[in-house]
């Protein structure tokens, strides 16, 4: 069962215009964890030769997913914002496949939340990209 | 021997602008973000005009961190490709049509991209300039920063590493 807080987080995240523009869908939201989907779209192509989507779209998916993981953390109150985020692109995302992102807020202090995330396509064994970042935590 | 007369300025400008437009138009994601590029000689400035679909926090409202990162990343990729193509555009051994067809130009692949968010992105146009700090045969390191109303008030900066395409 989704908690009241997580229902609010989901509603908030689903109302974000840029996430809507990218067609980002909520898959699951837990306690400091989040999962999201982004379907393949020709408009997101970054390399016309191969049809691989641009790193920027993957970055936006991972940033959204990390933000949702922070908001869903039991100790987080209020909104959040990204302080920094680093994405490592391990391999090109396979064209036509849906990307899945999973983020975990693994530590939270009074001012900072630490998050890591992974983006996968249909191949579960080899990540497309990983992310690590720091986010602002709301003052209680 | 007489030095050849320099090319007429319109010819030079037209060739450079056509090459830049062909490069930018070949990448669909740049159109999706609505990003354009201004050129002064070989210096590029990326412009991301504000539009509602770039919003990440409707309450403030503020630009989405992912949209800012994507803007920085396309600025870095175009700067790197542009710097690599410059000699060929000037020679000119490559034509805008060849760039457009995508056959000859390979886009560098991002290895990693690290973004510092310094200020909230306001619902305004954003600008970015990238600097190629090192471009070797296989790898390149690019720094890029973005601002809005004031050039001295940077909203975000990033460093990215890129895998250079094999020479064609």
CSV table of C-alpha atoms in Angstrom, one decimal:
chain,number,residue,atom,x,y,z
A,1,UNK,CA,0.0,0.0,0.0
A,2,UNK,CA,1.3,3.4,-0.9
A,3,UNK,CA,1.4,5.8,2.0
A,4,UNK,CA,-0.3,9.2,2.0
A,5,UNK,CA,3.1,10.9,1.7
A,6,UNK,CA,4.1,8.8,-1.3
A,7,UNK,CA,0.8,9.5,-3.0
A,8,UNK,CA,1.5,13.2,-2.7
A,9,UNK,CA,5.0,12.7,-4.0
A,10,UNK,CA,3.6,10.7,-7.0
A,11,UNK,CA,1.0,13.4,-7.7
A,12,UNK,CA,3.7,16.2,-7.4
A,13,UNK,CA,6.1,14.3,-9.7
A,14,UNK,CA,3.5,13.5,-12.3
A,15,UNK,CA,2.5,17.2,-12.5
A,16,UNK,CA,6.0,18.3,-13.5
A,17,UNK,CA,5.9,19.6,-17.0
A,18,UNK,CA,9.3,18.5,-18.1
A,19,UNK,CA,8.7,15.0,-16.8
A,20,UNK,CA,5.4,14.9,-18.8
A,21,UNK,CA,7.2,16.2,-21.9
A,22,UNK,CA,9.7,13.3,-21.7
A,23,UNK,CA,6.8,10.9,-21.0
A,24,UNK,CA,8.3,9.8,-17.7
A,25,UNK,CA,6.0,7.3,-15.9
A,26,UNK,CA,6.0,6.3,-12.2
A,27,UNK,CA,6.6,2.7,-11.6
A,28,UNK,CA,7.0,2.4,-7.9
A,29,UNK,CA,7.8,4.6,-5.0
A,30,UNK,CA,9.0,3.3,-1.6
A,31,UNK,CA,10.7,4.6,1.4
A,32,UNK,CA,13.7,6.5,0.0
A,33,UNK,CA,13.5,4.6,-3.3
A,34,UNK,CA,11.8,5.3,-6.6
A,35,UNK,CA,11.4,3.6,-10.0
A,36,UNK,CA,10.5,5.3,-13.3
A,37,UNK,CA,10.1,4.5,-16.9
A,38,UNK,CA,10.8,6.5,-20.1
A,39,UNK,CA,9.7,5.1,-23.4
A,40,UNK,CA,11.8,5.4,-26.5
A,41,UNK,CA,10.9,8.4,-28.6
A,42,UNK,CA,12.5,9.5,-31.9
A,43,UNK,CA,12.5,13.1,-30.7
A,44,UNK,CA,15.0,12.2,-28.0
A,45,UNK,CA,17.6,10.9,-30.5
A,46,UNK,CA,21.1,12.2,-29.9
A,47,UNK,CA,23.0,10.3,-32.6
A,48,UNK,CA,21.2,10.2,-35.9
A,49,UNK,CA,23.5,7.5,-37.3
A,50,UNK,CA,22.5,4.9,-34.6
A,51,UNK,CA,19.2,6.2,-33.3
A,52,UNK,CA,20.5,6.1,-29.8
A,53,UNK,CA,18.8,8.6,-27.4
A,54,UNK,CA,20.7,11.6,-26.2
A,55,UNK,CA,22.6,11.5,-22.8
A,56,UNK,CA,20.6,14.6,-21.8
A,57,UNK,CA,17.3,12.6,-21.8
A,58,UNK,CA,18.9,9.8,-19.7
A,59,UNK,CA,20.2,12.5,-17.4
A,60,UNK,CA,16.8,14.1,-17.0
A,61,UNK,CA,15.2,10.6,-16.2
A,62,UNK,CA,17.9,9.9,-13.6
A,63,UNK,CA,17.6,13.4,-12.0
A,64,UNK,CA,13.8,13.0,-11.7
A,65,UNK,CA,14.1,9.5,-10.2
A,66,UNK,CA,16.7,10.7,-7.7
A,67,UNK,CA,14.5,13.6,-6.7
A,68,UNK,CA,11.6,11.3,-6.1
A,69,UNK,CA,13.7,9.0,-4.0
A,70,UNK,CA,14.7,11.9,-1.8
A,71,UNK,CA,11.0,13.1,-1.5
A,72,UNK,CA,9.9,9.6,-0.5
A,73,UNK,CA,12.5,9.3,2.3
A,74,UNK,CA,10.7,9.2,5.7
A,75,UNK,CA,13.0,11.8,7.2
A,76,UNK,CA,12.6,14.3,4.2
A,77,UNK,CA,10.1,17.1,4.7
A,78,UNK,CA,9.2,19.6,2.1
A,79,UNK,CA,10.7,20.0,-1.4
A,80,UNK,CA,14.1,19.2,-2.7
A,81,UNK,CA,16.5,20.5,-5.4
A,82,UNK,CA,19.6,19.0,-7.0
A,83,UNK,CA,23.0,20.2,-5.6
A,84,UNK,CA,25.1,18.1,-8.0
A,85,UNK,CA,24.6,15.0,-10.1
A,86,UNK,CA,27.1,13.0,-12.0
A,87,UNK,CA,26.0,10.5,-14.6
A,88,UNK,CA,28.3,7.8,-16.1
A,89,UNK,CA,27.2,6.5,-19.4
A,90,UNK,CA,28.3,2.8,-19.5
A,91,UNK,CA,26.9,1.9,-22.9
A,92,UNK,CA,24.4,3.3,-25.5
A,93,UNK,CA,20.7,2.6,-24.6
A,94,UNK,CA,19.4,0.2,-27.2
A,95,UNK,CA,17.1,2.0,-29.7
A,96,UNK,CA,13.3,1.3,-29.3
A,97,UNK,CA,13.7,-0.1,-25.8
A,98,UNK,CA,12.1,1.5,-22.7
A,99,UNK,CA,14.5,2.9,-20.1
A,100,UNK,CA,13.9,2.1,-16.5
A,101,UNK,CA,15.6,4.1,-13.7
A,102,UNK,CA,15.9,3.0,-10.0
A,103,UNK,CA,17.1,5.4,-7.4
A,104,UNK,CA,17.9,5.0,-3.7
A,105,UNK,CA,18.4,7.8,-1.2
A,106,UNK,CA,21.0,5.9,0.9
A,107,UNK,CA,21.8,8.7,3.4
A,108,UNK,CA,20.1,11.8,4.6
A,109,UNK,CA,21.3,14.5,7.0
A,110,UNK,CA,19.7,17.8,8.1
A,111,UNK,CA,20.8,19.6,4.9
A,112,UNK,CA,21.9,17.0,2.4
A,113,UNK,CA,20.5,13.8,0.9
A,114,UNK,CA,22.9,11.4,-0.9
A,115,UNK,CA,21.4,9.4,-3.8
A,116,UNK,CA,22.5,6.8,-6.3
A,117,UNK,CA,20.6,5.6,-9.3
A,118,UNK,CA,20.9,3.2,-12.2
A,119,UNK,CA,19.3,3.3,-15.7
A,120,UNK,CA,18.6,0.0,-17.5
A,121,UNK,CA,17.0,-1.1,-20.8
A,122,UNK,CA,15.9,-4.7,-21.6
A,123,UNK,CA,19.3,-6.0,-20.6
A,124,UNK,CA,19.2,-6.2,-16.8
A,125,UNK,CA,22.8,-7.3,-16.4
A,126,UNK,CA,24.5,-4.3,-18.0
A,127,UNK,CA,23.4,-0.8,-16.8
A,128,UNK,CA,23.0,1.9,-19.5
A,129,UNK,CA,24.0,4.6,-17.0
A,130,UNK,CA,24.6,5.2,-13.3
A,131,UNK,CA,24.2,8.4,-11.3
A,132,UNK,CA,25.4,9.7,-8.0
A,133,UNK,CA,24.3,13.0,-6.5
A,134,UNK,CA,23.6,15.3,-3.6
A,135,UNK,CA,20.2,16.9,-3.0
A,136,UNK,CA,18.9,19.6,-0.7
A,137,UNK,CA,16.8,18.4,2.2
A,138,UNK,CA,13.8,20.4,3.4
A,139,UNK,CA,14.0,22.0,6.8
A,140,UNK,CA,11.6,20.4,9.3
B,1,UNK,CA,53.3,35.2,-56.7
B,2,UNK,CA,50.2,37.2,-55.8
B,3,UNK,CA,48.3,36.3,-52.6
B,4,UNK,CA,44.8,35.1,-53.5
B,5,UNK,CA,42.1,37.6,-52.7
B,6,UNK,CA,40.2,36.7,-49.4
B,7,UNK,CA,36.8,35.2,-50.0
B,8,UNK,CA,33.9,37.6,-49.9
B,9,UNK,CA,32.5,37.9,-46.3
B,10,UNK,CA,29.0,36.7,-47.3
B,11,UNK,CA,30.4,33.5,-48.8
B,12,UNK,CA,32.3,32.7,-45.7
B,13,UNK,CA,29.4,33.5,-43.3
B,14,UNK,CA,26.9,31.6,-45.4
B,15,UNK,CA,29.2,28.5,-45.5
B,16,UNK,CA,29.8,28.6,-41.7
B,17,UNK,CA,26.2,29.2,-40.8
B,18,UNK,CA,25.0,26.4,-43.1
B,19,UNK,CA,27.5,24.0,-41.6
B,20,UNK,CA,26.4,24.9,-38.1
B,21,UNK,CA,22.7,24.6,-38.9
B,22,UNK,CA,23.2,21.2,-40.6
B,23,UNK,CA,25.1,20.0,-37.5
B,24,UNK,CA,22.5,21.2,-35.1
B,25,UNK,CA,19.5,20.1,-37.1
B,26,UNK,CA,20.9,16.5,-37.4
B,27,UNK,CA,20.3,15.9,-33.7
B,28,UNK,CA,16.5,15.6,-32.9
B,29,UNK,CA,16.9,16.0,-29.1
B,30,UNK,CA,18.3,19.6,-29.7
B,31,UNK,CA,15.0,20.4,-31.5
B,32,UNK,CA,13.0,18.8,-28.7
B,33,UNK,CA,14.6,21.2,-26.2
B,34,UNK,CA,14.2,24.1,-28.6
B,35,UNK,CA,18.0,25.0,-28.3
B,36,UNK,CA,19.6,27.3,-30.9
B,37,UNK,CA,23.2,28.3,-31.5
B,38,UNK,CA,24.6,31.8,-32.2
B,39,UNK,CA,27.9,32.1,-33.9
B,40,UNK,CA,30.6,34.8,-33.8
B,41,UNK,CA,33.5,33.5,-35.9
B,42,UNK,CA,34.1,30.1,-34.4
B,43,UNK,CA,32.7,31.1,-31.0
B,44,UNK,CA,29.3,29.5,-30.2
B,45,UNK,CA,26.6,30.5,-27.7
B,46,UNK,CA,23.8,28.1,-27.0
B,47,UNK,CA,20.4,29.5,-26.3
B,48,UNK,CA,17.5,27.7,-24.7
B,49,UNK,CA,14.4,29.9,-25.0
B,50,UNK,CA,12.0,29.4,-22.0
B,51,UNK,CA,9.0,27.3,-22.6
B,52,UNK,CA,6.5,25.6,-20.2
B,53,UNK,CA,7.7,22.1,-20.9
B,54,UNK,CA,11.1,22.9,-19.4
B,55,UNK,CA,9.6,23.5,-15.9
B,56,UNK,CA,10.6,21.1,-13.1
B,57,UNK,CA,8.9,22.9,-10.2
B,58,UNK,CA,5.6,24.5,-11.2
B,59,UNK,CA,5.3,26.2,-7.7
B,60,UNK,CA,8.3,28.5,-8.1
B,61,UNK,CA,8.3,28.1,-11.1
B,62,UNK,CA,11.9,26.8,-11.9
B,63,UNK,CA,13.6,25.0,-14.8
B,64,UNK,CA,13.9,21.2,-14.4
B,65,UNK,CA,17.4,20.1,-13.3
B,66,UNK,CA,17.3,17.5,-16.1
B,67,UNK,CA,16.5,20.2,-18.7
B,68,UNK,CA,19.4,22.3,-17.5
B,69,UNK,CA,21.8,19.3,-17.6
B,70,UNK,CA,20.5,18.4,-21.1
B,71,UNK,CA,21.1,22.0,-22.3
B,72,UNK,CA,24.7,21.9,-20.9
B,73,UNK,CA,25.3,18.5,-22.5
B,74,UNK,CA,24.1,19.5,-26.0
B,75,UNK,CA,26.1,22.7,-25.7
B,76,UNK,CA,29.2,20.6,-24.9
B,77,UNK,CA,28.6,18.1,-27.7
B,78,UNK,CA,28.0,20.7,-30.4
B,79,UNK,CA,31.1,22.7,-29.3
B,80,UNK,CA,33.2,19.6,-29.5
B,81,UNK,CA,31.8,18.5,-32.9
B,82,UNK,CA,32.0,22.1,-34.2
B,83,UNK,CA,35.7,22.5,-33.1
B,84,UNK,CA,36.5,19.2,-34.8
B,85,UNK,CA,34.8,20.1,-38.0
B,86,UNK,CA,36.1,23.7,-38.2
B,87,UNK,CA,39.2,23.0,-40.4
B,88,UNK,CA,37.1,20.9,-42.8
B,89,UNK,CA,34.4,23.6,-43.1
B,90,UNK,CA,37.1,26.2,-43.8
B,91,UNK,CA,39.0,24.2,-46.4
B,92,UNK,CA,36.1,23.3,-47.4
B,93,UNK,CA,36.4,19.5,-47.9
B,94,UNK,CA,33.0,19.0,-46.3
B,95,UNK,CA,29.7,20.6,-47.4
B,96,UNK,CA,26.6,21.3,-45.2
B,97,UNK,CA,24.7,18.7,-47.3
B,98,UNK,CA,27.2,16.1,-46.2
B,99,UNK,CA,26.8,17.1,-42.6
B,100,UNK,CA,23.1,17.0,-42.9
B,101,UNK,CA,23.0,13.5,-44.3
B,102,UNK,CA,24.9,12.4,-41.2
B,103,UNK,CA,27.1,10.0,-43.1
B,104,UNK,CA,30.4,11.8,-42.6
B,105,UNK,CA,30.0,13.4,-39.2
B,106,UNK,CA,30.2,11.3,-36.1
B,107,UNK,CA,28.9,12.7,-32.8
B,108,UNK,CA,31.2,12.3,-29.8
B,109,UNK,CA,29.8,9.9,-27.2
B,110,UNK,CA,29.4,11.1,-23.6
B,111,UNK,CA,31.5,9.0,-21.1
B,112,UNK,CA,30.4,11.0,-18.0
B,113,UNK,CA,28.8,14.3,-17.2
B,114,UNK,CA,28.9,16.0,-13.9
B,115,UNK,CA,26.6,19.0,-13.2
B,116,UNK,CA,26.8,21.6,-10.4
B,117,UNK,CA,23.5,23.4,-9.8
B,118,UNK,CA,24.5,26.8,-8.5
B,119,UNK,CA,21.2,28.8,-8.7
B,120,UNK,CA,17.6,28.2,-9.4
B,121,UNK,CA,16.8,28.3,-13.2
B,122,UNK,CA,14.3,31.0,-13.6
B,123,UNK,CA,11.4,30.9,-16.2
B,124,UNK,CA,13.6,32.9,-18.7
B,125,UNK,CA,15.9,32.1,-21.6
B,126,UNK,CA,19.2,30.5,-20.7
B,127,UNK,CA,22.5,30.8,-22.4
B,128,UNK,CA,25.6,28.5,-22.4
B,129,UNK,CA,29.1,28.5,-23.6
B,130,UNK,CA,31.4,25.4,-23.6
B,131,UNK,CA,35.2,25.3,-23.7
B,132,UNK,CA,37.1,22.2,-24.9
B,133,UNK,CA,39.9,21.9,-22.3
B,134,UNK,CA,41.6,19.0,-23.9
B,135,UNK,CA,40.8,17.1,-27.1
B,136,UNK,CA,43.0,14.2,-27.9
B,137,UNK,CA,42.7,11.4,-30.5
B,138,UNK,CA,40.4,9.3,-28.3
B,139,UNK,CA,39.1,11.4,-25.4
B,140,UNK,CA,38.0,15.0,-24.8
B,141,UNK,CA,37.3,17.0,-21.6
B,142,UNK,CA,34.8,19.8,-22.0
B,143,UNK,CA,33.7,22.5,-19.4
B,144,UNK,CA,30.4,24.3,-19.9
B,145,UNK,CA,28.5,27.0,-18.0
B,146,UNK,CA,25.0,28.4,-18.2
B,147,UNK,CA,23.6,31.7,-17.2
B,148,UNK,CA,20.3,33.7,-17.6
B,149,UNK,CA,20.0,37.4,-17.0
B,150,UNK,CA,23.5,38.1,-15.8
B,151,UNK,CA,26.6,36.5,-17.3
B,152,UNK,CA,28.3,36.8,-13.9
B,153,UNK,CA,25.6,34.8,-12.2
B,154,UNK,CA,26.1,31.3,-13.4
B,155,UNK,CA,23.1,29.0,-12.8
B,156,UNK,CA,24.9,25.7,-13.5
B,157,UNK,CA,28.3,24.4,-14.7
B,158,UNK,CA,29.4,21.0,-15.8
B,159,UNK,CA,32.4,19.0,-16.9
B,160,UNK,CA,32.0,16.1,-19.3
B,161,UNK,CA,34.3,13.5,-20.8
B,162,UNK,CA,33.7,12.3,-24.3
B,163,UNK,CA,34.8,9.5,-26.5
B,164,UNK,CA,35.9,10.9,-29.9
B,165,UNK,CA,34.6,9.3,-33.0
B,166,UNK,CA,36.9,7.3,-35.2
B,167,UNK,CA,38.3,9.5,-38.0
B,168,UNK,CA,36.3,8.9,-41.2
